[in-house]
Amino acid sequence: STHFSIDSGESPLLSLSRFDTLVSDLSGVALEFSFGLARPVLYIDLPTRARNPDCKDLGIEPAELQLREKTGVVLSLDRIDQAPVVVRSLVSDHADFTASCVATREQWIFNLGSSAKVGAAYIARRAEPDSNLRPAETRKIVSEAKPILSVKNAVVTYNGQFVGLHR
């Protein structure tokens, strides 16, 4: 069908912007799609996978589970036959989900578009000053500093939790 596509490439993020909605499980790409493009996701409710066998002892619900209903619709396996109807509904209600995705993104992701600058300033404020350097030497070091890392199309996580998306 011309209305359905499966992307099996190594870098599916590059082609996500072509789609109105995404069908996924608990994959992080679903949040990237929803937060990055403000588009809805049909989540197929599959058993969760955990690399840490003690994760339930932490008493923390994974962000991917918390965010599913705010960024799309969760469909149980026993209702999988309803997927085409749900997808059509997601596409037709696109504006509602766009607003929900944007609001959720603003609540969960901080410093969108300026995280590198804010992060660097945070680190700089907490750095120990070198008492052997005079102020003029410090200014020279800072002014001559070159970026050591450039990030494009990256997801940032901290302690296994989704933090941000940089496009």
mmCIF file of C-alpha atoms in Angstrom:
data_model
loop_
_atom_site.group_PDB
_atom_site.id
_atom_site.type_symbol
_atom_site.label_atom_id
_atom_site.label_comp_id
_atom_site.label_asym_id
_atom_site.label_seq_id
_atom_site.Cartn_x
_atom_site.Cartn_y
_atom_site.Cartn_z
ATOM 1 C CA SER A 1 0.000 0.000 0.000
ATOM 2 C CA THR A 2 1.179 3.552 -0.629
ATOM 3 C CA HIS A 3 -0.059 4.557 2.826
ATOM 4 C CA PHE A 4 2.048 2.101 4.802
ATOM 5 C CA SER A 5 5.827 1.794 5.003
ATOM 6 C CA ILE A 6 8.314 -0.207 7.029
ATOM 7 C CA ASP A 7 11.730 1.370 7.475
ATOM 8 C CA SER A 8 14.345 -1.314 8.052
ATOM 9 C CA GLY A 9 17.360 0.908 7.434
ATOM 10 C CA GLU A 10 20.143 1.386 9.956
ATOM 11 C CA SER A 11 19.118 4.986 10.630
ATOM 12 C CA PRO A 12 15.320 5.199 10.631
ATOM 13 C CA LEU A 13 15.371 8.598 12.361
ATOM 14 C CA LEU A 14 16.333 10.194 9.068
ATOM 15 C CA SER A 15 13.083 9.134 7.433
ATOM 16 C CA LEU A 16 10.648 9.598 10.331
ATOM 17 C CA SER A 17 9.573 13.043 9.178
ATOM 18 C CA ARG A 18 7.773 11.412 6.218
ATOM 19 C CA PHE A 19 5.217 9.711 8.486
ATOM 20 C CA ASP A 20 2.006 10.980 10.070
ATOM 21 C CA THR A 21 2.092 8.412 12.854
ATOM 22 C CA LEU A 22 4.342 5.643 14.133
ATOM 23 C CA VAL A 23 3.520 2.129 15.345
ATOM 24 C CA SER A 24 5.914 0.995 18.050
ATOM 25 C CA ASP A 25 6.375 -0.887 21.292
ATOM 26 C CA LEU A 26 8.409 0.732 24.077
ATOM 27 C CA SER A 27 11.196 1.749 21.732
ATOM 28 C CA GLY A 28 12.888 5.037 22.479
ATOM 29 C CA VAL A 29 12.371 5.983 18.850
ATOM 30 C CA ALA A 30 8.674 6.422 19.654
ATOM 31 C CA LEU A 31 9.474 9.240 22.083
ATOM 32 C CA GLU A 32 11.928 10.750 19.624
ATOM 33 C CA PHE A 33 9.205 10.692 16.963
ATOM 34 C CA SER A 34 6.591 12.156 19.277
ATOM 35 C CA PHE A 35 8.760 14.793 20.944
ATOM 36 C CA GLY A 36 10.860 15.670 17.913
ATOM 37 C CA LEU A 37 8.043 15.858 15.363
ATOM 38 C CA ALA A 38 5.025 16.385 17.673
ATOM 39 C CA ARG A 39 3.209 13.465 16.066
ATOM 40 C CA PRO A 40 1.233 10.623 17.655
ATOM 41 C CA VAL A 41 2.329 7.037 18.211
ATOM 42 C CA LEU A 42 0.301 3.827 18.299
ATOM 43 C CA TYR A 43 1.949 1.819 21.062
ATOM 44 C CA ILE A 44 1.442 -1.934 20.907
ATOM 45 C CA ASP A 45 1.301 -3.056 24.532
ATOM 46 C CA LEU A 46 3.966 -5.761 24.686
ATOM 47 C CA PRO A 47 5.697 -7.134 27.782
ATOM 48 C CA THR A 48 8.437 -4.782 28.946
ATOM 49 C CA ARG A 49 12.095 -5.719 28.682
ATOM 50 C CA ALA A 50 14.538 -4.761 31.392
ATOM 51 C CA ARG A 51 18.308 -5.098 31.389
ATOM 52 C CA ASN A 52 18.421 -4.577 35.141
ATOM 53 C CA PRO A 53 16.734 -7.516 36.900
ATOM 54 C CA ASP A 54 16.358 -5.385 40.047
ATOM 55 C CA CYS A 55 14.620 -2.462 38.315
ATOM 56 C CA LYS A 56 11.260 -3.114 39.997
ATOM 57 C CA ASP A 57 12.950 -2.706 43.388
ATOM 58 C CA LEU A 58 13.618 0.944 42.531
ATOM 59 C CA GLY A 59 9.918 1.768 42.547
ATOM 60 C CA ILE A 60 10.262 3.995 39.486
ATOM 61 C CA GLU A 61 7.963 3.702 36.502
ATOM 62 C CA PRO A 62 10.020 4.010 33.294
ATOM 63 C CA ALA A 63 9.496 7.265 31.416
ATOM 64 C CA GLU A 64 8.555 5.297 28.302
ATOM 65 C CA LEU A 65 5.554 3.850 30.170
ATOM 66 C CA GLN A 66 4.583 7.154 31.775
ATOM 67 C CA LEU A 67 4.564 8.992 28.471
ATOM 68 C CA ARG A 68 2.714 6.572 26.197
ATOM 69 C CA GLU A 69 -0.811 7.841 26.819
ATOM 70 C CA LYS A 70 0.350 11.470 26.533
ATOM 71 C CA THR A 71 1.991 10.909 23.157
ATOM 72 C CA GLY A 72 -0.374 8.444 21.543
ATOM 73 C CA VAL A 73 -2.666 5.485 22.110
ATOM 74 C CA VAL A 74 -1.815 2.166 23.772
ATOM 75 C CA LEU A 75 -3.368 -0.870 22.105
ATOM 76 C CA SER A 76 -3.338 -4.270 23.779
ATOM 77 C CA LEU A 77 -2.434 -7.347 21.761
ATOM 78 C CA ASP A 78 -5.939 -8.776 22.135
ATOM 79 C CA ARG A 79 -7.248 -5.703 20.244
ATOM 80 C CA ILE A 80 -4.571 -5.658 17.538
ATOM 81 C CA ASP A 81 -7.231 -6.114 14.860
ATOM 82 C CA GLN A 82 -8.348 -2.543 15.673
ATOM 83 C CA ALA A 83 -4.961 -1.060 14.753
ATOM 84 C CA PRO A 84 -6.046 0.294 11.331
ATOM 85 C CA VAL A 85 -8.988 2.147 12.908
ATOM 86 C CA VAL A 86 -6.780 3.547 15.670
ATOM 87 C CA VAL A 87 -4.152 4.725 13.175
ATOM 88 C CA ARG A 88 -6.821 6.494 11.093
ATOM 89 C CA SER A 89 -8.085 8.131 14.273
ATOM 90 C CA LEU A 90 -4.584 9.279 15.225
ATOM 91 C CA VAL A 91 -4.077 10.802 11.795
ATOM 92 C CA SER A 92 -7.477 12.537 11.788
ATOM 93 C CA ASP A 93 -6.998 13.840 15.368
ATOM 94 C CA HIS A 94 -3.470 14.999 14.531
ATOM 95 C CA ALA A 95 -3.952 18.547 15.887
ATOM 96 C CA ASP A 96 -5.024 17.273 19.328
ATOM 97 C CA PHE A 97 -2.021 14.989 19.573
ATOM 98 C CA THR A 98 0.317 17.718 18.330
ATOM 99 C CA ALA A 99 -0.770 19.932 21.212
ATOM 100 C CA SER A 100 -0.414 17.063 23.691
ATOM 101 C CA CYS A 101 3.031 16.087 22.354
ATOM 102 C CA VAL A 102 4.279 19.670 22.523
ATOM 103 C CA ALA A 103 2.931 20.179 26.062
ATOM 104 C CA THR A 104 4.450 16.894 27.232
ATOM 105 C CA ARG A 105 7.767 17.713 25.542
ATOM 106 C CA GLU A 106 7.876 21.089 27.310
ATOM 107 C CA GLN A 107 7.218 19.375 30.633
ATOM 108 C CA TRP A 108 9.843 16.630 30.191
ATOM 109 C CA ILE A 109 12.626 18.202 28.133
ATOM 110 C CA PHE A 110 14.507 21.187 29.403
ATOM 111 C CA ASN A 111 16.441 23.800 27.450
ATOM 112 C CA LEU A 112 15.255 22.521 24.076
ATOM 113 C CA GLY A 113 17.484 24.021 21.397
ATOM 114 C CA SER A 114 19.969 25.480 23.871
ATOM 115 C CA SER A 115 20.967 22.498 26.027
ATOM 116 C CA ALA A 116 24.655 22.650 25.000
ATOM 117 C CA LYS A 117 24.965 26.301 26.076
ATOM 118 C CA VAL A 118 23.024 25.783 29.313
ATOM 119 C CA GLY A 119 24.932 22.580 30.128
ATOM 120 C CA ALA A 120 28.304 24.228 29.537
ATOM 121 C CA ALA A 121 27.338 27.183 31.738
ATOM 122 C CA TYR A 122 26.220 24.784 34.490
ATOM 123 C CA ILE A 123 29.521 22.913 34.355
ATOM 124 C CA ALA A 124 31.492 26.159 34.286
ATOM 125 C CA ARG A 125 29.705 27.456 37.395
ATOM 126 C CA ARG A 126 30.637 24.314 39.304
ATOM 127 C CA ALA A 127 34.206 23.935 38.051
ATOM 128 C CA GLU A 128 36.991 24.367 40.553
ATOM 129 C CA PRO A 129 39.039 27.437 39.684
ATOM 130 C CA ASP A 130 42.771 26.868 39.171
ATOM 131 C CA SER A 131 44.368 29.136 41.769
ATOM 132 C CA ASN A 132 47.623 29.118 39.772
ATOM 133 C CA LEU A 133 46.008 30.919 36.817
ATOM 134 C CA ARG A 134 45.677 34.671 36.687
ATOM 135 C CA PRO A 135 42.346 36.100 35.387
ATOM 136 C CA ALA A 136 43.919 37.148 32.054
ATOM 137 C CA GLU A 137 45.213 33.599 31.466
ATOM 138 C CA THR A 138 41.786 32.148 32.279
ATOM 139 C CA ARG A 139 40.060 34.488 29.806
ATOM 140 C CA LYS A 140 42.577 33.516 27.107
ATOM 141 C CA ILE A 141 41.995 29.791 27.692
ATOM 142 C CA VAL A 142 38.228 30.232 27.522
ATOM 143 C CA SER A 143 38.346 32.443 24.413
ATOM 144 C CA GLU A 144 40.596 29.965 22.576
ATOM 145 C CA ALA A 145 38.599 26.901 23.552
ATOM 146 C CA LYS A 146 37.334 24.837 20.662
ATOM 147 C CA PRO A 147 34.384 22.446 20.798
ATOM 148 C CA ILE A 148 35.463 18.903 21.546
ATOM 149 C CA LEU A 149 32.117 17.373 20.692
ATOM 150 C CA SER A 150 29.436 18.081 18.140
ATOM 151 C CA VAL A 151 26.056 16.403 18.409
ATOM 152 C CA LYS A 152 23.412 16.001 15.734
ATOM 153 C CA ASN A 153 20.327 13.752 15.844
ATOM 154 C CA ALA A 154 21.189 12.475 19.307
ATOM 155 C CA VAL A 155 19.132 11.401 22.274
ATOM 156 C CA VAL A 156 20.449 12.276 25.697
ATOM 157 C CA THR A 157 19.705 9.972 28.594
ATOM 158 C CA TYR A 158 20.636 10.181 32.247
ATOM 159 C CA ASN A 159 20.343 7.204 34.520
ATOM 160 C CA GLY A 160 18.258 5.395 31.920
ATOM 161 C CA GLN A 161 15.692 8.208 31.706
ATOM 162 C CA PHE A 162 14.987 10.174 28.518
ATOM 163 C CA VAL A 163 16.258 13.718 28.906
ATOM 164 C CA GLY A 164 16.476 15.393 25.533
ATOM 165 C CA LEU A 165 16.602 15.304 21.786
ATOM 166 C CA HIS A 166 18.995 17.404 19.737
ATOM 167 C CA ARG A 167 18.223 17.836 16.043
#
